[in-house]
């Protein structure tokens, strides 16, 4: 009878999880596992909060300033050290993505915010990194043009939008 009872409880638990798969997300082990994927070093913890604050205040800060002054301001801010360009981009993208999973910031996951975040936090010497803004012509007659932003470091495009790679974008800035 003990085995029958255990089988019945196990079946009920599986049915409950199948109906509510988000339940597995909030188990302590699952939370620690996800945090281990996001935070790879102790320095990631304060950096993720700096990135989150930047993403949260970005629209307000852009509205209150002119673009060249804003870019100069964020570029002069202190940046976390990185071993190399690739690991720096990966770290910033990983920590930034955790904020874009939150409903209030999900709509801000655009090439503009991704490019501005890289431009703000990537550790590249002055003059070796540029931010670019461009426009893609309408895809259909009567359609709207689409704006894009991307960053280059050492003349290498970092996280470029697909239309930029395909050569459909005219650079404006």
Tab-separated table of C-alpha atoms in Angstrom:
chain	number	residue	atom	x	y	z
A	1	UNK	CA	0.000	0.000	0.000
A	2	UNK	CA	2.904	2.326	0.696
A	3	UNK	CA	4.197	1.925	-2.870
A	4	UNK	CA	0.720	2.503	-4.338
A	5	UNK	CA	0.325	5.646	-2.242
A	6	UNK	CA	3.762	6.932	-3.332
A	7	UNK	CA	2.962	6.232	-6.997
A	8	UNK	CA	-0.339	8.059	-6.686
A	9	UNK	CA	1.311	11.087	-5.016
A	10	UNK	CA	4.059	11.154	-7.640
A	11	UNK	CA	1.479	11.051	-10.458
A	12	UNK	CA	-0.489	13.897	-8.825
A	13	UNK	CA	2.702	15.959	-8.455
A	14	UNK	CA	3.601	15.446	-12.122
A	15	UNK	CA	0.095	16.429	-13.204
A	16	UNK	CA	0.258	19.559	-11.061
A	17	UNK	CA	3.649	20.523	-12.534
A	18	UNK	CA	2.353	19.844	-16.057
A	19	UNK	CA	-0.526	22.258	-15.413
A	20	UNK	CA	1.774	24.864	-13.794
A	21	UNK	CA	5.320	24.493	-15.220
A	22	UNK	CA	6.366	27.821	-13.679
A	23	UNK	CA	6.316	26.054	-10.302
A	24	UNK	CA	9.632	24.425	-11.155
A	25	UNK	CA	11.215	27.836	-11.733
A	26	UNK	CA	10.792	28.872	-8.125
A	27	UNK	CA	12.282	25.844	-6.420
A	28	UNK	CA	15.432	26.807	-4.491
A	29	UNK	CA	17.709	24.586	-6.577
A	30	UNK	CA	16.264	25.963	-9.830
A	31	UNK	CA	16.772	29.530	-8.634
A	32	UNK	CA	20.385	28.834	-7.697
A	33	UNK	CA	20.963	27.118	-11.030
A	34	UNK	CA	19.629	30.144	-12.958
A	35	UNK	CA	21.626	32.570	-10.833
A	36	UNK	CA	24.751	30.517	-11.542
A	37	UNK	CA	24.183	31.029	-15.263
A	38	UNK	CA	23.860	34.799	-14.858
A	39	UNK	CA	26.489	35.572	-12.206
A	40	UNK	CA	29.826	34.042	-13.177
A	41	UNK	CA	32.007	36.188	-10.894
A	42	UNK	CA	31.474	38.298	-7.754
A	43	UNK	CA	31.919	41.472	-9.811
A	44	UNK	CA	28.822	40.597	-11.821
A	45	UNK	CA	26.536	41.381	-8.883
A	46	UNK	CA	27.178	45.146	-8.669
A	47	UNK	CA	27.509	45.366	-12.458
A	48	UNK	CA	24.054	43.871	-13.034
A	49	UNK	CA	22.589	46.585	-10.802
A	50	UNK	CA	24.501	49.318	-12.664
A	51	UNK	CA	23.203	47.960	-15.971
A	52	UNK	CA	19.649	47.737	-14.607
A	53	UNK	CA	19.762	51.320	-13.350
A	54	UNK	CA	21.129	52.458	-16.715
A	55	UNK	CA	18.349	50.649	-18.601
A	56	UNK	CA	15.671	51.988	-16.243
A	57	UNK	CA	16.810	55.615	-16.501
A	58	UNK	CA	17.882	55.590	-20.166
A	59	UNK	CA	14.661	57.041	-21.664
A	60	UNK	CA	14.559	59.860	-19.099
A	61	UNK	CA	18.253	60.667	-19.520
A	62	UNK	CA	18.004	60.746	-23.327
A	63	UNK	CA	14.958	62.993	-23.157
A	64	UNK	CA	16.791	65.494	-20.933
A	65	UNK	CA	19.918	65.839	-23.073
A	66	UNK	CA	21.169	66.135	-26.627
A	67	UNK	CA	22.637	62.984	-28.144
A	68	UNK	CA	26.310	64.055	-28.531
A	69	UNK	CA	26.440	65.299	-24.930
A	70	UNK	CA	24.730	62.180	-23.638
A	71	UNK	CA	27.137	59.907	-25.516
A	72	UNK	CA	30.136	61.839	-24.205
A	73	UNK	CA	28.753	61.600	-20.663
A	74	UNK	CA	28.166	57.839	-20.710
A	75	UNK	CA	31.470	57.163	-22.442
A	76	UNK	CA	33.379	59.060	-19.750
A	77	UNK	CA	31.774	57.024	-16.932
A	78	UNK	CA	33.856	54.274	-15.285
A	79	UNK	CA	33.622	50.874	-16.950
A	80	UNK	CA	34.305	47.368	-15.633
A	81	UNK	CA	37.575	45.829	-16.748
A	82	UNK	CA	37.419	42.976	-19.235
A	83	UNK	CA	40.037	40.417	-20.205
A	84	UNK	CA	39.287	40.858	-23.889
A	85	UNK	CA	36.650	42.283	-26.202
A	86	UNK	CA	34.709	39.044	-26.692
A	87	UNK	CA	34.410	38.260	-22.976
A	88	UNK	CA	33.409	41.860	-22.225
A	89	UNK	CA	30.611	41.793	-24.809
A	90	UNK	CA	29.434	38.385	-23.548
A	91	UNK	CA	29.380	39.561	-19.937
A	92	UNK	CA	27.430	42.735	-20.643
A	93	UNK	CA	24.954	40.895	-22.893
A	94	UNK	CA	24.405	38.178	-20.272
A	95	UNK	CA	23.771	40.651	-17.452
A	96	UNK	CA	21.684	42.967	-19.633
A	97	UNK	CA	19.480	40.093	-20.804
A	98	UNK	CA	18.429	39.304	-17.241
A	99	UNK	CA	16.829	42.772	-17.075
A	100	UNK	CA	15.074	42.397	-20.422
A	101	UNK	CA	13.267	39.328	-19.063
A	102	UNK	CA	11.399	41.553	-16.594
A	103	UNK	CA	8.024	42.795	-17.903
A	104	UNK	CA	8.660	46.536	-17.250
A	105	UNK	CA	11.884	46.454	-19.297
A	106	UNK	CA	11.012	43.825	-21.920
A	107	UNK	CA	9.728	46.437	-24.375
A	108	UNK	CA	13.076	48.256	-24.183
A	109	UNK	CA	14.946	45.304	-25.709
A	110	UNK	CA	15.815	47.133	-28.920
A	111	UNK	CA	19.002	47.573	-30.879
A	112	UNK	CA	19.189	51.123	-29.487
A	113	UNK	CA	19.291	50.087	-25.838
A	114	UNK	CA	21.583	47.135	-26.568
A	115	UNK	CA	24.017	49.400	-28.444
A	116	UNK	CA	23.888	52.152	-25.814
A	117	UNK	CA	24.490	49.602	-23.043
A	118	UNK	CA	27.530	48.206	-24.836
A	119	UNK	CA	28.776	51.730	-25.519
A	120	UNK	CA	28.381	52.634	-21.842
A	121	UNK	CA	29.841	49.525	-20.173
A	122	UNK	CA	32.320	47.958	-22.615
A	123	UNK	CA	35.961	48.440	-21.618
A	124	UNK	CA	37.566	49.676	-24.832
A	125	UNK	CA	40.108	52.528	-25.000
A	126	UNK	CA	38.918	55.940	-26.082
A	127	UNK	CA	38.835	56.290	-29.862
A	128	UNK	CA	38.664	52.541	-30.542
A	129	UNK	CA	34.885	52.278	-30.179
A	130	UNK	CA	32.051	54.046	-32.014
A	131	UNK	CA	28.288	53.948	-31.854
A	132	UNK	CA	26.394	54.125	-35.125
A	133	UNK	CA	22.805	55.072	-35.901
A	134	UNK	CA	21.173	54.347	-39.228
A	135	UNK	CA	17.893	53.994	-41.028
A	136	UNK	CA	16.567	51.129	-43.105
A	137	UNK	CA	14.259	52.151	-45.970
A	138	UNK	CA	10.665	50.916	-45.819
A	139	UNK	CA	10.396	47.215	-46.598
A	140	UNK	CA	7.114	47.665	-48.446
A	141	UNK	CA	5.723	50.572	-50.482
A	142	UNK	CA	4.033	52.971	-48.101
A	143	UNK	CA	5.756	51.363	-45.132
A	144	UNK	CA	7.780	53.066	-42.443
A	145	UNK	CA	11.554	53.305	-42.246
A	146	UNK	CA	13.215	51.412	-39.384
A	147	UNK	CA	15.977	52.875	-37.252
A	148	UNK	CA	18.936	50.807	-36.069
A	149	UNK	CA	21.914	51.237	-33.780
A	150	UNK	CA	25.110	49.237	-33.388
A	151	UNK	CA	28.565	49.528	-31.911
A	152	UNK	CA	31.940	48.944	-33.522
A	153	UNK	CA	35.148	48.334	-31.601
A	154	UNK	CA	38.451	48.070	-33.434
A	155	UNK	CA	36.363	48.258	-36.652
A	156	UNK	CA	34.465	45.073	-35.678
A	157	UNK	CA	30.656	45.221	-35.455
A	158	UNK	CA	29.341	44.096	-32.069
A	159	UNK	CA	25.820	42.656	-31.919
A	160	UNK	CA	24.777	44.253	-35.222
A	161	UNK	CA	21.109	44.110	-36.258
A	162	UNK	CA	20.453	41.802	-39.205
A	163	UNK	CA	19.616	44.624	-41.701
A	164	UNK	CA	22.977	46.250	-40.920
A	165	UNK	CA	24.827	43.039	-41.722
A	166	UNK	CA	22.814	42.659	-44.930
A	167	UNK	CA	23.776	46.193	-45.981
A	168	UNK	CA	20.224	47.593	-46.048
A	169	UNK	CA	20.891	50.420	-43.577
A	170	UNK	CA	22.092	53.931	-44.395
A	171	UNK	CA	24.281	55.257	-41.584
A	172	UNK	CA	23.259	58.674	-40.235
A	173	UNK	CA	25.548	59.162	-37.213
